[in-house]
Tab-separated table of C-alpha atoms in Angstrom:
chain	number	residue	atom	x	y	z
A	353	UNK	CA	-49.916	-45.647	-149.880
A	354	UNK	CA	-53.406	-47.049	-150.498
A	355	UNK	CA	-52.275	-50.456	-149.178
A	356	UNK	CA	-51.191	-48.818	-145.905
A	357	UNK	CA	-54.401	-46.772	-145.680
A	358	UNK	CA	-56.691	-49.793	-145.778
A	359	UNK	CA	-55.238	-51.555	-142.709
A	360	UNK	CA	-55.255	-48.226	-140.875
A	361	UNK	CA	-58.956	-47.692	-141.629
A	362	UNK	CA	-59.780	-51.223	-140.526
A	363	UNK	CA	-57.817	-50.751	-137.330
A	364	UNK	CA	-59.616	-47.446	-136.680
A	365	UNK	CA	-63.038	-49.064	-137.176
A	366	UNK	CA	-62.101	-51.902	-134.815
A	367	UNK	CA	-60.831	-49.419	-132.251
A	368	UNK	CA	-64.028	-47.352	-132.396
A	369	UNK	CA	-66.124	-50.508	-132.094
A	370	UNK	CA	-64.076	-51.600	-129.085
A	371	UNK	CA	-64.682	-48.230	-127.425
A	372	UNK	CA	-68.349	-47.690	-128.414
A	373	UNK	CA	-69.722	-51.116	-127.479
A	374	UNK	CA	-68.961	-50.752	-123.752
A	375	UNK	CA	-70.274	-47.160	-123.828
A	376	UNK	CA	-73.513	-48.292	-125.484
A	377	UNK	CA	-73.924	-51.132	-123.016
A	378	UNK	CA	-73.270	-48.776	-120.100
A	379	UNK	CA	-75.734	-46.214	-121.479
A	380	UNK	CA	-78.433	-48.841	-121.924
A	381	UNK	CA	-77.829	-50.128	-118.424
A	382	UNK	CA	-78.045	-46.622	-116.963
A	383	UNK	CA	-81.275	-45.920	-118.843
A	384	UNK	CA	-82.818	-49.190	-117.647
A	385	UNK	CA	-81.695	-48.542	-114.062
A	386	UNK	CA	-83.284	-45.081	-114.034
A	387	UNK	CA	-86.468	-46.401	-115.689
A	388	UNK	CA	-86.700	-49.188	-113.111
A	389	UNK	CA	-86.077	-46.715	-110.283
A	390	UNK	CA	-88.846	-44.434	-111.576
A	391	UNK	CA	-91.256	-47.381	-111.603
A	392	UNK	CA	-90.230	-48.331	-108.078
A	393	UNK	CA	-90.735	-44.741	-106.898
A	394	UNK	CA	-94.197	-44.601	-108.471
A	395	UNK	CA	-95.163	-47.931	-106.921
A	396	UNK	CA	-93.959	-46.806	-103.495
A	397	UNK	CA	-95.904	-43.563	-103.817
A	398	UNK	CA	-99.094	-45.381	-104.863
A	399	UNK	CA	-98.746	-47.874	-101.997
A	400	UNK	CA	-98.346	-45.050	-99.486
A	401	UNK	CA	-101.226	-42.967	-100.826
A	402	UNK	CA	-103.567	-45.962	-100.633
A	403	UNK	CA	-102.335	-47.142	-97.218
A	404	UNK	CA	-105.009	-47.439	-94.469
A	405	UNK	CA	-102.772	-45.425	-92.144
A	406	UNK	CA	-103.505	-41.675	-92.462
A	407	UNK	CA	-99.911	-40.650	-91.666
A	408	UNK	CA	-98.538	-42.898	-94.391
A	409	UNK	CA	-101.027	-41.389	-96.858
A	410	UNK	CA	-99.683	-37.922	-96.023
A	411	UNK	CA	-96.149	-39.182	-96.603
A	412	UNK	CA	-97.320	-40.580	-99.937
A	413	UNK	CA	-98.708	-37.171	-100.913
A	414	UNK	CA	-95.356	-35.574	-100.025
A	415	UNK	CA	-93.601	-38.128	-102.239
A	416	UNK	CA	-96.167	-37.404	-104.982
A	417	UNK	CA	-95.202	-33.711	-104.829
A	418	UNK	CA	-91.469	-34.525	-104.964
A	419	UNK	CA	-91.860	-36.810	-107.991
A	420	UNK	CA	-93.992	-34.198	-109.769
A	421	UNK	CA	-91.323	-31.541	-109.312
A	422	UNK	CA	-88.803	-33.877	-110.935
A	423	UNK	CA	-90.964	-34.854	-113.958
A	424	UNK	CA	-91.394	-38.425	-112.746
A	425	UNK	CA	-95.195	-38.708	-112.770
A	426	UNK	CA	-96.851	-39.218	-116.203
A	427	UNK	CA	-100.229	-37.595	-116.752
A	428	UNK	CA	-101.877	-41.047	-116.706
A	429	UNK	CA	-100.649	-41.607	-113.143
A	430	UNK	CA	-101.784	-38.141	-112.074
A	431	UNK	CA	-105.258	-38.784	-113.484
A	432	UNK	CA	-105.434	-42.190	-111.780
A	433	UNK	CA	-104.328	-40.780	-108.422
A	434	UNK	CA	-106.821	-37.928	-108.578
A	435	UNK	CA	-109.618	-40.348	-109.502
A	436	UNK	CA	-108.654	-42.561	-106.564
A	437	UNK	CA	-108.505	-39.611	-104.170
A	438	UNK	CA	-111.865	-38.355	-105.455
A	439	UNK	CA	-113.542	-41.649	-104.517
A	440	UNK	CA	-111.585	-42.215	-101.306
A	441	UNK	CA	-113.331	-42.267	-97.941
A	442	UNK	CA	-110.558	-39.953	-96.727
A	443	UNK	CA	-112.035	-36.564	-97.654
A	444	UNK	CA	-108.707	-34.841	-96.986
A	445	UNK	CA	-106.843	-36.858	-99.615
A	446	UNK	CA	-108.082	-35.048	-102.739
A	447	UNK	CA	-107.423	-31.522	-101.360
A	448	UNK	CA	-103.948	-32.637	-100.229
A	449	UNK	CA	-103.106	-34.029	-103.671
A	450	UNK	CA	-104.404	-30.885	-105.368
A	451	UNK	CA	-102.259	-28.755	-103.049
A	452	UNK	CA	-99.257	-30.919	-103.950
A	453	UNK	CA	-99.951	-30.336	-107.654
A	454	UNK	CA	-100.274	-26.582	-107.138
A	455	UNK	CA	-97.019	-26.426	-105.142
A	456	UNK	CA	-95.200	-28.538	-107.729
A	457	UNK	CA	-96.562	-26.292	-110.509
A	458	UNK	CA	-94.900	-23.302	-108.846
A	459	UNK	CA	-91.486	-24.963	-109.277
A	460	UNK	CA	-92.062	-26.918	-112.484
A	461	UNK	CA	-94.121	-25.248	-115.216
A	462	UNK	CA	-94.749	-28.607	-116.914
A	463	UNK	CA	-96.763	-29.808	-113.916
A	464	UNK	CA	-99.493	-27.201	-114.496
A	465	UNK	CA	-100.169	-28.635	-117.960
A	466	UNK	CA	-100.031	-32.189	-116.603
A	467	UNK	CA	-102.554	-31.203	-113.909
A	468	UNK	CA	-104.905	-29.706	-116.499
A	469	UNK	CA	-104.714	-32.769	-118.742
A	470	UNK	CA	-105.337	-35.078	-115.784
A	471	UNK	CA	-108.407	-33.110	-114.697
A	472	UNK	CA	-109.791	-33.190	-118.236
A	473	UNK	CA	-109.888	-36.987	-117.968
A	474	UNK	CA	-112.070	-36.785	-114.875
A	475	UNK	CA	-115.795	-35.919	-114.707
A	476	UNK	CA	-116.478	-32.179	-114.848
A	477	UNK	CA	-117.372	-30.601	-111.517
A	478	UNK	CA	-120.498	-28.453	-111.602
A	479	UNK	CA	-121.215	-26.218	-108.614
A	480	UNK	CA	-124.834	-25.063	-108.603
A	481	UNK	CA	-125.840	-21.665	-107.157
A	482	UNK	CA	-129.585	-21.377	-106.512
A	483	UNK	CA	-131.957	-19.008	-104.727
A	484	UNK	CA	-134.482	-21.651	-103.605
A	485	UNK	CA	-135.057	-25.374	-103.228
A	486	UNK	CA	-137.122	-25.663	-106.424
A	487	UNK	CA	-134.052	-24.805	-108.521
A	488	UNK	CA	-131.994	-27.460	-106.766
A	489	UNK	CA	-134.709	-30.033	-107.364
A	490	UNK	CA	-134.869	-28.963	-111.011
A	491	UNK	CA	-131.157	-29.601	-111.543
A	492	UNK	CA	-131.452	-33.096	-110.086
A	493	UNK	CA	-134.471	-33.875	-112.273
A	494	UNK	CA	-132.750	-32.627	-115.419
A	495	UNK	CA	-129.597	-34.607	-114.666
A	496	UNK	CA	-131.817	-37.682	-114.438
A	497	UNK	CA	-133.121	-37.006	-117.964
A	498	UNK	CA	-129.630	-37.132	-119.470
A	499	UNK	CA	-128.173	-40.287	-120.944
A	500	UNK	CA	-126.056	-42.349	-118.584
A	501	UNK	CA	-122.894	-41.594	-120.564
A	502	UNK	CA	-123.634	-37.869	-120.424
A	503	UNK	CA	-124.547	-37.839	-116.747
A	504	UNK	CA	-121.452	-39.841	-115.753
A	505	UNK	CA	-119.263	-37.030	-117.117
A	506	UNK	CA	-120.623	-34.506	-114.603
A	507	UNK	CA	-120.501	-34.500	-110.809
A	508	UNK	CA	-122.323	-32.103	-108.490
A	509	UNK	CA	-119.995	-31.504	-105.503
A	510	UNK	CA	-122.490	-29.231	-103.815
A	511	UNK	CA	-125.149	-26.554	-103.951
A	512	UNK	CA	-124.810	-22.963	-102.786
A	513	UNK	CA	-127.382	-20.249	-102.161
A	514	UNK	CA	-126.958	-17.096	-104.242
A	515	UNK	CA	-128.943	-14.703	-106.413
A	516	UNK	CA	-127.980	-12.289	-109.137
A	517	UNK	CA	-129.791	-9.660	-111.192
A	518	UNK	CA	-129.580	-11.423	-114.556
A	519	UNK	CA	-132.426	-13.071	-116.424
A	520	UNK	CA	-130.550	-15.899	-118.142
A	521	UNK	CA	-129.371	-19.039	-116.417
A	522	UNK	CA	-125.581	-18.972	-116.788
A	523	UNK	CA	-122.841	-21.553	-116.951
A	524	UNK	CA	-119.695	-19.767	-115.836
A	525	UNK	CA	-116.240	-20.895	-116.959
A	526	UNK	CA	-112.982	-19.596	-115.490
A	527	UNK	CA	-110.292	-21.260	-117.615
A	528	UNK	CA	-109.890	-20.597	-121.333
A	529	UNK	CA	-108.973	-24.260	-121.867
A	530	UNK	CA	-112.416	-25.251	-120.529
A	531	UNK	CA	-114.451	-23.244	-123.050
A	532	UNK	CA	-115.210	-26.214	-125.312
A	533	UNK	CA	-116.301	-28.387	-122.387
A	534	UNK	CA	-118.511	-25.546	-121.084
A	535	UNK	CA	-120.351	-25.459	-124.404
A	536	UNK	CA	-120.846	-29.241	-124.254
A	537	UNK	CA	-122.359	-29.050	-120.756
A	538	UNK	CA	-124.581	-26.115	-121.739
A	539	UNK	CA	-125.853	-28.133	-124.702
A	540	UNK	CA	-126.640	-31.123	-122.469
A	541	UNK	CA	-128.819	-28.995	-120.190
A	542	UNK	CA	-130.424	-27.182	-123.117
A	543	UNK	CA	-131.373	-30.541	-124.628
A	544	UNK	CA	-133.249	-31.538	-121.458
A	545	UNK	CA	-135.085	-28.229	-121.195
A	546	UNK	CA	-132.860	-25.728	-119.371
A	547	UNK	CA	-131.200	-23.218	-121.740
A	548	UNK	CA	-127.830	-22.111	-120.381
A	549	UNK	CA	-125.772	-19.148	-121.565
A	550	UNK	CA	-122.025	-19.762	-121.326
A	551	UNK	CA	-120.297	-16.893	-119.527
A	552	UNK	CA	-116.540	-16.956	-120.166
A	553	UNK	CA	-114.792	-15.172	-117.293
A	554	UNK	CA	-111.295	-16.489	-118.013
A	555	UNK	CA	-110.033	-13.115	-119.269
A	556	UNK	CA	-110.699	-11.431	-115.927
A	557	UNK	CA	-107.441	-11.107	-113.937
A	558	UNK	CA	-107.334	-13.682	-111.180
A	559	UNK	CA	-110.467	-15.483	-112.382
A	560	UNK	CA	-108.572	-18.714	-113.060
A	561	UNK	CA	-107.539	-18.796	-109.396
A	562	UNK	CA	-111.193	-19.015	-108.392
A	563	UNK	CA	-111.546	-22.681	-109.263
A	564	UNK	CA	-109.566	-25.579	-110.634
A	565	UNK	CA	-109.676	-26.574	-114.336
A	566	UNK	CA	-112.684	-28.573	-115.546
A	567	UNK	CA	-114.876	-27.010	-112.857
A	568	UNK	CA	-117.887	-24.829	-113.637
A	569	UNK	CA	-120.645	-22.871	-111.890
A	570	UNK	CA	-124.324	-22.870	-112.801
A	571	UNK	CA	-126.050	-19.632	-111.742
A	572	UNK	CA	-129.840	-19.432	-111.966
A	573	UNK	CA	-131.313	-16.187	-113.282
A	574	UNK	CA	-134.884	-14.933	-113.047
A	575	UNK	CA	-136.035	-16.815	-116.168
A	576	UNK	CA	-138.736	-19.441	-115.469
A	577	UNK	CA	-137.775	-23.056	-114.897
A	578	UNK	CA	-138.653	-25.704	-117.500
A	579	UNK	CA	-142.188	-27.085	-117.301
A	580	UNK	CA	-140.684	-30.551	-116.759
A	581	UNK	CA	-139.365	-29.337	-113.404
A	582	UNK	CA	-142.896	-28.568	-112.198
């Protein structure tokens, strides 16, 4: 009986090997084909987004949204595309790509986290709300006092005019995931003479919809400006 069992086992092993080898080869080929197709799709999207023709750029953004919905854009590519759009001469490109990310997030929950991680790799946006020109000048002077590496991590997209009844100068944060970065920025300004109080508004319903992740607002209170600002 044992003599018959051994040939049977050997035959079974050979049979399984005969069946599994083609399956393994086919599986590897399918994986490689899909991987290559994903790379081709990403390259096509990047070429379109960076094309000089505005209509082709819009088509590239539409393709960007489609690939996001289908989990085909790694966070590194999202960060690179946002950085490119942020420095592009086409001022509509960044808003279009952000809209694509928001739309894709509505259909694919993973995209929202990818978007957040990508934005964290970019410089923090700091919107400054002032009541007069002296406060705007002060912010520019204080930014100039920071180290190059510190200053390069913050961009000032614009200034707005606003006043509020508080005394402290506040750094307002609207996303809980940005709390640590808010404290870092507040420390940078405190070190150059402008104490900032971090105001976490992320728990307020709808507050996160007010601005994108890694974006903050600096509100000047009635406290005096640093002597270094004149």
